[in-house]
Coordinates of N, CA and C in Angstrom, one line a residue:
Chain S
R1 N 92.0 111.6 106.3 CA 92.9 112.5 105.6 C 92.7 112.4 104.1
K2 N 92.6 113.6 103.5 CA 92.4 113.6 102.0 C 93.6 113.0 101.3
E3 N 93.4 112.4 100.1 CA 94.5 111.9 99.4 C 95.4 113.0 98.8
V4 N 94.8 114.1 98.4 CA 95.5 115.2 97.9 C 95.1 116.5 98.6
E5 N 96.1 117.1 99.3 CA 95.7 118.3 100.1 C 96.3 119.5 99.5
Q6 N 95.5 120.5 99.5 CA 95.9 121.9 99.0 C 95.4 122.9 99.9
D7 N 96.1 124.0 100.0 CA 95.6 125.2 100.7 C 94.5 125.9 99.8
P8 N 93.3 126.0 100.3 CA 92.2 126.5 99.4 C 92.4 128.0 99.0
G9 N 93.3 128.8 99.8 CA 93.4 130.2 99.5 C 92.2 130.9 100.0
P10 N 91.8 132.1 99.4 CA 92.3 132.6 98.2 C 93.7 133.3 98.3
F11 N 94.4 133.2 97.2 CA 95.7 134.0 97.1 C 95.3 135.2 96.3
N12 N 95.5 136.4 96.9 CA 95.2 137.7 96.2 C 96.6 138.3 96.0
V13 N 97.0 138.5 94.7 CA 98.3 139.0 94.4 C 98.1 140.1 93.4
P14 N 99.1 141.0 93.4 CA 99.0 142.1 92.3 C 99.6 141.5 91.0
E15 N 99.2 142.2 89.9 CA 99.8 141.8 88.6 C 101.3 141.9 88.7
G16 N 102.0 140.9 88.1 CA 103.4 141.0 88.0 C 104.1 140.2 89.2
A17 N 103.3 139.8 90.2 CA 103.8 139.1 91.3 C 104.2 137.7 91.0
T18 N 105.0 137.1 91.8 CA 105.3 135.6 91.7 C 104.5 134.9 92.8
V19 N 103.8 133.9 92.5 CA 103.0 133.1 93.5 C 103.3 131.7 93.4
A20 N 103.3 131.0 94.5 CA 103.6 129.6 94.6 C 102.5 128.8 95.3
F21 N 102.1 127.7 94.7 CA 101.1 126.8 95.3 C 101.8 125.5 95.6
N22 N 101.3 124.9 96.8 CA 101.9 123.6 97.2 C 100.8 122.6 97.3
C23 N 101.2 121.4 97.2 CA 100.2 120.3 97.3 C 100.9 119.1 97.9
T24 N 100.3 118.3 98.7 CA 100.8 117.1 99.2 C 99.9 115.9 98.9
Y25 N 100.5 114.7 98.6 CA 99.6 113.6 98.3 C 100.0 112.4 99.3
S26 N 99.1 111.6 99.6 CA 99.3 110.6 100.6 C 99.8 109.2 100.1
N27 N 99.5 108.9 98.8 CA 99.8 107.6 98.3 C 101.2 107.6 97.7
S28 N 102.1 107.0 98.3 CA 103.5 107.0 97.9 C 103.7 106.2 96.5
A29 N 102.7 105.4 96.2 CA 102.8 104.7 94.9 C 102.2 105.5 93.7
S30 N 101.8 106.7 94.0 CA 101.3 107.5 92.9 C 102.3 107.7 91.8
Q31 N 101.8 107.7 90.5 CA 102.7 107.6 89.4 C 102.7 108.8 88.5
S32 N 101.7 109.6 88.5 CA 101.7 110.7 87.6 C 101.0 111.9 88.3
F33 N 101.4 113.1 87.9 CA 101.0 114.3 88.6 C 100.7 115.4 87.7
F34 N 99.8 116.2 88.0 CA 99.3 117.3 87.1 C 98.9 118.5 87.9
W35 N 98.9 119.6 87.2 CA 98.2 120.8 87.6 C 97.1 121.1 86.6
Y36 N 95.9 121.2 87.0 CA 94.8 121.6 86.2 C 94.4 123.0 86.6
R37 N 93.8 123.7 85.7 CA 93.3 125.0 85.9 C 91.7 125.0 85.7
Q38 N 91.0 125.6 86.6 CA 89.5 125.6 86.4 C 89.0 127.0 86.6
D39 N 88.4 127.6 85.6 CA 87.8 128.9 85.7 C 86.4 128.7 86.3
C40 N 85.8 129.7 86.8 CA 84.5 129.7 87.5 C 83.5 129.0 86.6
R41 N 82.8 128.0 87.1 CA 81.7 127.3 86.4 C 82.2 126.7 85.1
K42 N 83.4 126.4 84.9 CA 83.9 125.8 83.7 C 84.5 124.4 84.1
E43 N 84.9 123.7 83.0 CA 85.6 122.4 83.2 C 87.1 122.6 83.6
P44 N 87.7 121.6 84.2 CA 89.1 121.6 84.5 C 89.8 121.5 83.2
K45 N 90.9 122.2 83.0 CA 91.8 122.0 81.8 C 93.2 121.8 82.3
L46 N 93.9 120.9 81.6 CA 95.3 120.6 82.0 C 96.2 121.8 81.8
L47 N 96.8 122.2 82.8 CA 97.8 123.3 82.7 C 99.2 122.7 82.4
M48 N 99.6 121.8 83.2 CA 100.9 121.1 82.9 C 101.0 119.8 83.7
S49 N 101.7 118.9 83.1 CA 102.0 117.6 83.8 C 103.3 118.0 84.6
V50 N 103.5 117.2 85.7 CA 104.6 117.4 86.6 C 105.5 116.2 86.5
Y51 N 106.7 116.3 86.1 CA 107.7 115.2 86.0 C 108.7 115.3 87.1
S52 N 109.3 114.1 87.3 CA 110.3 114.0 88.4 C 111.4 115.0 88.4
S53 N 111.8 115.4 87.2 CA 112.9 116.3 87.0 C 112.5 117.8 87.1
G54 N 111.2 118.0 87.3 CA 110.7 119.3 87.3 C 110.5 119.8 85.8
N55 N 109.6 120.7 85.6 CA 109.5 121.2 84.2 C 108.9 122.6 84.2
E56 N 109.2 123.3 83.1 CA 108.8 124.7 83.0 C 108.1 124.9 81.7
D57 N 107.0 125.7 81.7 CA 106.3 126.1 80.5 C 106.0 127.6 80.6
G58 N 106.9 128.4 79.9 CA 106.7 129.8 80.0 C 106.9 130.3 81.4
R59 N 105.8 131.0 81.9 CA 105.9 131.6 83.2 C 105.6 130.6 84.3
F60 N 105.3 129.3 84.0 CA 104.9 128.3 84.9 C 106.0 127.3 85.1
T61 N 106.3 127.0 86.4 CA 107.3 126.0 86.7 C 106.6 125.0 87.7
A62 N 106.8 123.7 87.5 CA 106.2 122.7 88.4 C 107.4 121.9 88.9
Q63 N 107.3 121.5 90.2 CA 108.3 120.6 90.8 C 107.6 119.5 91.5
L64 N 108.3 118.4 91.5 CA 107.8 117.2 92.2 C 108.9 116.7 93.2
N65 N 108.5 116.4 94.4 CA 109.4 115.8 95.4 C 108.8 114.5 95.9
R66 N 109.3 113.4 95.3 CA 108.6 112.1 95.6 C 108.9 111.7 97.1
A67 N 110.1 112.1 97.6 CA 110.5 111.7 98.9 C 109.5 112.3 99.9
S68 N 109.2 113.6 99.7 CA 108.3 114.3 100.6 C 106.8 114.3 100.2
Q69 N 106.6 113.7 99.0 CA 105.2 113.5 98.4 C 104.6 114.9 98.3
Y70 N 105.3 115.8 97.6 CA 105.0 117.2 97.5 C 105.1 117.7 96.1
I71 N 104.1 118.5 95.7 CA 104.2 119.0 94.3 C 104.0 120.5 94.5
S72 N 104.6 121.3 93.6 CA 104.5 122.7 93.7 C 104.3 123.3 92.3
L73 N 103.7 124.5 92.2 CA 103.5 125.2 91.0 C 103.9 126.7 91.3
L74 N 104.8 127.2 90.5 CA 105.2 128.6 90.6 C 104.7 129.3 89.4
I75 N 104.1 130.5 89.6 CA 103.7 131.3 88.5 C 104.4 132.6 88.6
R76 N 105.2 133.0 87.6 CA 105.9 134.2 87.6 C 105.2 135.3 86.8
D77 N 105.4 136.6 87.1 CA 104.8 137.7 86.4 C 103.3 137.5 86.2
S78 N 102.6 137.3 87.2 CA 101.2 137.0 87.2 C 100.4 138.0 86.3
K79 N 99.5 137.4 85.6 CA 98.6 138.2 84.7 C 97.1 138.2 85.3
L80 N 96.3 139.1 84.9 CA 94.9 139.1 85.3 C 94.3 137.8 84.9
S81 N 94.6 137.4 83.7 CA 94.0 136.1 83.1 C 94.5 134.9 83.9
D82 N 95.4 135.0 84.8 CA 95.8 133.8 85.6 C 94.8 133.5 86.7
S83 N 93.9 134.5 87.0 CA 92.9 134.3 88.0 C 92.0 133.1 87.7
A84 N 92.0 132.1 88.7 CA 91.4 130.8 88.4 C 91.6 130.0 89.7
T85 N 91.0 128.8 89.7 CA 91.3 127.8 90.7 C 92.3 126.8 90.1
Y86 N 93.4 126.5 90.9 CA 94.4 125.6 90.4 C 94.2 124.3 91.2
L87 N 94.1 123.2 90.4 CA 93.8 121.9 91.0 C 95.0 121.0 90.9
C88 N 95.4 120.5 92.0 CA 96.5 119.5 92.1 C 95.9 118.1 91.8
V89 N 96.4 117.4 90.9 CA 95.8 116.2 90.5 C 96.8 115.0 90.4
V90 N 96.4 113.9 90.9 CA 97.4 112.8 91.0 C 96.7 111.5 90.4
N91 N 97.5 110.7 89.7 CA 97.0 109.4 89.3 C 97.6 108.5 90.4
S92 N 96.7 107.9 91.3 CA 97.2 107.3 92.5 C 97.6 105.8 92.3
D93 N 97.0 105.1 91.4 CA 97.1 103.7 91.4 C 97.6 103.2 90.1
T94 N 98.6 102.3 90.2 CA 99.2 101.6 89.0 C 98.1 100.9 88.3
G95 N 98.0 101.0 87.0 CA 97.1 100.2 86.2 C 95.7 100.9 86.1
R96 N 95.4 101.9 87.0 CA 94.2 102.6 86.9 C 94.4 104.0 86.3
R97 N 93.4 104.5 85.7 CA 93.6 105.8 85.1 C 92.8 106.9 85.8
A98 N 92.2 106.5 86.9 CA 91.4 107.4 87.7 C 92.2 108.5 88.3
L99 N 91.8 109.8 88.1 CA 92.5 110.9 88.7 C 91.9 111.2 90.0
T100 N 92.8 111.6 91.0 CA 92.4 112.1 92.3 C 92.7 113.5 92.4
F101 N 91.7 114.3 92.7 CA 91.8 115.8 92.7 C 91.9 116.3 94.1
G102 N 92.8 117.4 94.2 CA 92.7 118.2 95.4 C 91.5 119.1 95.3
S103 N 91.2 119.8 96.3 CA 90.0 120.7 96.3 C 90.3 122.0 95.6
G104 N 91.6 122.3 95.3 CA 91.9 123.5 94.5 C 92.3 124.7 95.4
T105 N 93.2 125.5 94.8 CA 93.6 126.7 95.4 C 93.2 127.9 94.5
R106 N 92.5 128.8 95.1 CA 91.9 129.9 94.3 C 93.0 131.1 94.2
L107 N 93.2 131.5 93.0 CA 94.1 132.7 92.8 C 93.3 133.8 92.2
Q108 N 93.5 135.0 92.8 CA 92.9 136.2 92.3 C 94.1 137.2 92.0
V109 N 94.3 137.5 90.8 CA 95.3 138.5 90.4 C 94.6 139.9 90.2
Q110 N 95.2 140.9 91.0 CA 94.5 142.2 91.0 C 95.3 143.2 90.2
P111 N 94.6 144.2 89.6 CA 95.3 145.2 88.8 C 96.1 146.1 89.7
Chain J
E1 N 88.6 120.8 65.9 CA 88.2 119.5 66.4 C 87.3 119.7 67.6
A2 N 86.1 119.1 67.6 CA 85.2 119.3 68.7 C 85.8 118.6 70.0
G3 N 85.5 119.3 71.1 CA 85.9 118.7 72.4 C 84.9 117.8 72.9
V4 N 85.0 117.4 74.2 CA 84.0 116.6 74.8 C 82.7 117.4 75.0
T5 N 81.6 116.8 74.7 CA 80.3 117.5 74.9 C 79.5 116.7 75.8
Q6 N 78.6 117.5 76.6 CA 77.8 116.9 77.5 C 76.4 117.5 77.4
F7 N 75.4 116.7 77.7 CA 74.0 117.1 77.6 C 73.2 116.5 78.7
P8 N 72.3 117.2 79.4 CA 72.1 118.6 79.3 C 73.2 119.4 80.0
S9 N 73.2 120.7 79.9 CA 74.1 121.5 80.7 C 73.6 121.7 82.1
H10 N 72.3 121.7 82.3 CA 71.6 121.8 83.6 C 70.4 120.9 83.6
S11 N 70.2 120.4 84.8 CA 69.0 119.5 85.0 C 68.5 119.8 86.4
V12 N 67.2 120.1 86.5 CA 66.6 120.2 87.9 C 65.5 119.2 88.0
I13 N 65.6 118.3 88.9 CA 64.6 117.3 89.1 C 64.2 117.2 90.5
E14 N 63.1 116.4 90.8 CA 62.7 116.2 92.1 C 63.2 114.9 92.6
K15 N 63.4 114.8 93.9 CA 63.8 113.6 94.6 C 62.9 112.4 94.1
G16 N 63.5 111.3 93.8 CA 62.8 110.1 93.3 C 62.6 110.0 91.8
Q17 N 62.9 111.1 91.1 CA 62.8 111.0 89.7 C 64.1 110.4 89.1
T18 N 64.0 110.2 87.8 CA 65.2 109.6 87.1 C 65.8 110.7 86.1
V19 N 67.1 110.7 86.0 CA 67.8 111.6 85.1 C 68.8 110.8 84.4
T20 N 69.0 111.2 83.1 CA 70.0 110.6 82.3 C 70.9 111.6 81.7
L21 N 72.2 111.5 82.0 CA 73.2 112.4 81.4 C 73.9 111.8 80.3
R22 N 74.2 112.6 79.3 CA 74.9 112.1 78.1 C 76.3 112.7 77.9
C23 N 77.2 111.9 77.5 CA 78.6 112.4 77.2 C 79.0 111.9 75.8
D24 N 79.5 112.9 75.0 CA 80.1 112.5 73.7 C 81.6 112.8 73.8
P25 N 82.4 111.8 73.7 CA 83.9 112.0 73.9 C 84.5 112.6 72.6
I26 N 85.7 113.0 72.6 CA 86.4 113.4 71.4 C 86.5 112.2 70.5
S27 N 86.3 112.5 69.3 CA 86.3 111.4 68.3 C 87.6 110.6 68.3
G28 N 87.6 109.3 68.4 CA 88.8 108.5 68.4 C 89.3 108.2 69.8
H29 N 88.7 108.8 70.8 CA 89.2 108.5 72.2 C 88.4 107.3 72.7
D30 N 89.2 106.2 73.0 CA 88.6 105.0 73.5 C 88.3 105.1 75.0
N31 N 89.0 105.9 75.7 CA 88.8 106.0 77.1 C 87.8 107.1 77.4
L32 N 86.9 106.8 78.3 CA 85.9 107.7 78.7 C 85.7 107.6 80.2
Y33 N 85.6 108.7 80.9 CA 85.6 108.8 82.3 C 84.4 109.6 82.8
W34 N 83.8 109.3 83.9 CA 82.8 110.1 84.6 C 83.4 110.5 85.9
Y35 N 83.2 111.8 86.2 CA 83.6 112.3 87.5 C 82.4 113.2 88.0
R36 N 82.4 113.5 89.3 CA 81.5 114.5 89.8 C 82.0 115.3 90.9
R37 N 81.5 116.5 91.1 CA 81.8 117.4 92.2 C 80.5 117.7 92.9
V38 N 80.5 117.3 94.1 CA 79.3 117.7 94.9 C 79.7 119.0 95.7
M39 N 78.7 119.7 96.1 CA 78.9 121.0 96.7 C 80.0 121.0 97.8
G40 N 81.0 121.8 97.7 CA 82.0 122.0 98.7 C 83.0 120.9 98.8
K41 N 83.0 120.0 97.8 CA 83.9 118.8 97.9 C 84.8 118.9 96.6
E42 N 85.8 118.0 96.6 CA 86.7 118.0 95.4 C 86.0 117.1 94.4
I43 N 86.5 117.2 93.1 CA 86.1 116.4 92.0 C 86.5 114.9 92.3
K44 N 85.5 114.0 92.2 CA 85.8 112.6 92.5 C 85.5 111.7 91.3
F45 N 86.3 110.7 91.1 CA 86.2 109.7 90.0 C 85.0 108.9 90.2
L46 N 84.2 108.6 89.2 CA 83.1 107.6 89.2 C 83.5 106.3 88.5
L47 N 83.7 106.4 87.2 CA 84.1 105.2 86.5 C 84.8 105.5 85.2
H48 N 85.4 104.5 84.6 CA 86.2 104.5 83.4 C 85.8 103.4 82.4
F49 N 85.5 103.8 81.2 CA 85.3 102.9 80.1 C 86.5 102.9 79.2
V50 N 86.8 101.7 78.7 CA 87.6 101.5 77.5 C 86.8 100.9 76.4
K51 N 86.5 101.7 75.4 CA 85.5 101.4 74.4 C 84.2 101.1 75.1
E52 N 83.6 100.0 74.9 CA 82.3 99.8 75.6 C 82.4 99.1 76.9
S53 N 83.6 98.7 77.3 CA 83.8 97.9 78.5 C 84.1 98.8 79.7
K54 N 83.5 98.5 80.9 CA 83.8 99.2 82.1 C 85.1 98.6 82.6
Q55 N 86.1 99.5 82.6 CA 87.4 99.2 83.1 C 87.6 99.3 84.6
D56 N 86.9 100.3 85.1 CA 87.0 100.6 86.5 C 85.8 101.3 87.0
E57 N 85.0 100.7 87.9 CA 83.8 101.4 88.3 C 83.8 101.6 89.9
S58 N 85.0 101.6 90.4 CA 85.2 101.7 91.8 C 84.7 102.9 92.5
G59 N 84.5 104.0 91.7 CA 84.0 105.2 92.3 C 82.5 105.4 92.3
M60 N 81.8 104.4 91.7 CA 80.3 104.6 91.6 C 79.8 104.5 93.1
P61 N 79.0 105.5 93.5 CA 78.6 105.5 94.9 C 77.6 104.4 95.3
N62 N 76.7 104.0 94.4 CA 75.7 103.0 94.8 C 75.0 102.5 93.6
N63 N 74.1 101.6 93.7 CA 73.4 101.0 92.6 C 72.3 101.8 92.0
R64 N 72.2 103.0 92.5 CA 71.2 103.9 91.8 C 71.9 104.6 90.6
F65 N 73.1 104.4 90.4 CA 73.9 105.0 89.3 C 74.2 103.8 88.3
L66 N 73.8 104.1 87.0 CA 74.1 103.1 86.0 C 74.7 103.8 84.8
A67 N 75.9 103.4 84.4 CA 76.6 104.0 83.3 C 76.6 103.0 82.1
E68 N 76.5 103.5 80.9 CA 76.5 102.6 79.7 C 77.3 103.3 78.6
R69 N 77.9 102.5 77.8 CA 78.6 103.1 76.6 C 78.5 102.1 75.5
T70 N 77.2 101.9 75.0 CA 76.9 101.0 73.9 C 77.7 101.4 72.7
G71 N 78.3 100.5 72.0 CA 79.0 100.8 70.8 C 80.3 101.5 70.9
G72 N 80.7 101.8 72.2 CA 82.0 102.4 72.4 C 82.1 103.9 72.0
T73 N 80.9 104.5 71.8 CA 81.0 105.9 71.4 C 80.5 106.8 72.5
Y74 N 79.3 107.3 72.5 CA 78.9 108.1 73.6 C 78.5 107.3 74.8
S75 N 78.4 108.0 75.9 CA 78.0 107.3 77.2 C 76.9 108.0 77.8
T76 N 76.1 107.2 78.6 CA 75.1 107.8 79.4 C 75.3 107.4 80.9
L77 N 74.9 108.3 81.7 CA 74.9 108.0 83.2 C 73.5 108.3 83.7
K78 N 72.9 107.2 84.2 CA 71.5 107.3 84.7 C 71.5 107.3 86.2
V79 N 70.7 108.2 86.8 CA 70.5 108.2 88.2 C 69.1 107.9 88.5
Q80 N 68.8 106.7 89.2 CA 67.4 106.3 89.4 C 67.3 105.5 90.7
P81 N 66.5 106.0 91.6 CA 65.9 107.3 91.8 C 66.9 108.3 92.3
A82 N 66.8 109.5 91.9 CA 67.7 110.6 92.4 C 67.4 110.9 93.8
E83 N 68.5 111.2 94.6 CA 68.4 111.6 96.0 C 69.0 113.0 96.1
L84 N 68.7 113.7 97.2 CA 69.2 115.1 97.3 C 70.7 115.2 97.2
E85 N 71.4 114.2 97.8 CA 72.9 114.2 97.8 C 73.5 114.0 96.5
D86 N 72.7 113.7 95.5 CA 73.3 113.5 94.1 C 73.5 114.8 93.4
S87 N 73.0 115.9 94.0 CA 73.2 117.2 93.4 C 74.7 117.5 93.3
G88 N 75.1 118.1 92.1 CA 76.5 118.4 91.9 C 76.7 118.6 90.4
V89 N 78.0 118.7 90.1 CA 78.3 118.8 88.7 C 79.0 117.5 88.2
Y90 N 78.4 117.0 87.2 CA 78.9 115.7 86.6 C 79.8 116.0 85.4
F91 N 81.0 115.6 85.5 CA 82.0 115.9 84.4 C 82.3 114.6 83.7
C92 N 82.4 114.6 82.4 CA 82.8 113.5 81.5 C 84.2 113.9 81.0
A93 N 85.1 113.0 80.8 CA 86.4 113.2 80.2 C 86.7 112.1 79.3
S94 N 87.6 112.4 78.3 CA 88.1 111.3 77.4 C 89.6 111.4 77.2
S95 N 90.2 110.3 76.8 CA 91.6 110.3 76.5 C 91.9 109.3 75.4
L96 N 93.0 109.4 74.8 CA 93.4 108.5 73.7 C 93.6 107.1 74.2
S97 N 93.7 106.2 73.3 CA 93.8 104.8 73.7 C 95.2 104.3 74.1
A98 N 96.1 104.8 73.3 CA 97.5 104.3 73.5 C 98.3 105.2 74.3
G99 N 98.4 105.0 75.5 CA 99.2 105.9 76.3 C 99.4 105.4 77.7
G100 N 100.2 106.1 78.4 CA 100.5 105.7 79.8 C 99.8 106.6 80.8
P101 N 100.3 106.7 82.0 CA 99.7 107.5 83.0 C 99.7 109.0 82.8
Y102 N 100.5 109.4 81.8 CA 100.5 110.9 81.6 C 99.6 111.2 80.4
D103 N 98.7 110.3 80.0 CA 97.7 110.6 79.0 C 96.8 111.8 79.5
E104 N 96.6 112.8 78.7 CA 95.8 113.9 79.1 C 94.3 113.5 79.0
Q105 N 93.6 113.8 80.1 CA 92.2 113.6 80.1 C 91.5 115.0 79.8
F106 N 90.7 115.0 78.7 CA 90.1 116.2 78.3 C 88.6 116.2 78.9
F107 N 88.3 117.3 79.6 CA 87.0 117.3 80.3 C 86.0 118.1 79.4
G108 N 84.7 117.6 79.6 CA 83.6 118.3 79.1 C 83.2 119.4 80.0
P109 N 82.2 120.2 79.6 CA 81.8 121.4 80.4 C 80.9 121.0 81.6
G110 N 80.5 119.7 81.7 CA 79.8 119.3 82.9 C 78.3 119.5 82.7
T111 N 77.6 118.7 83.5 CA 76.1 118.8 83.7 C 75.9 119.1 85.1
R112 N 75.2 120.3 85.3 CA 74.9 120.7 86.7 C 73.6 120.1 87.1
L113 N 73.5 119.1 88.0 CA 72.3 118.5 88.4 C 71.9 119.0 89.8
T114 N 70.6 119.4 89.8 CA 70.0 119.8 91.1 C 68.9 118.9 91.4
V115 N 68.9 118.3 92.6 CA 67.8 117.4 93.0 C 67.1 118.1 94.1
L116 N 65.8 118.4 93.9 CA 65.0 119.2 94.9 C 64.2 118.2 95.8

């Protein structure tokens, strides 16, 4: 079983739609959580960190459910420029800084 | 401010040859990481330097891989001898020294390695 599981997609949505991605992680001791965005043939870039209380940044909302070991990302009012792969990323081990990546969910926003 | 840089951007070598990848972290970042993504798989951690010391090398696949960070600035990752399964994209990342688990890791553009 993978440590971080994501639906690979692709999610094809029209501009303006709301789309949600989910992710589950297997290590209950995981301590920090992130969503990264990766454009085709580019490096991953931090989209947002995910905190226990949930957090919002403009059109993006992230939620964490530690009991269910589940992370979500909601994108409202999708733009063409949101088309990318969204990586669920977890820091699994106390004292280590290694990030564990999901395989990513591809989003294609269509005009 | 310059981001993380990596050299070369692409490398094509034959099985059995040696390749050395270089990473220059963001200036002032003591933490430097190597990750790689092989075809069809997720990005996986290789190792973590704090300054010139190897903090965590639990992800290094075998002893054909050697990472160094002399002087605590740039880092090199040498693969010797390269095998076909080493093909993939090698990413370097860096982060600030004083921080906790939510320290942002900034990634470089990667080196795409192809072993023929």
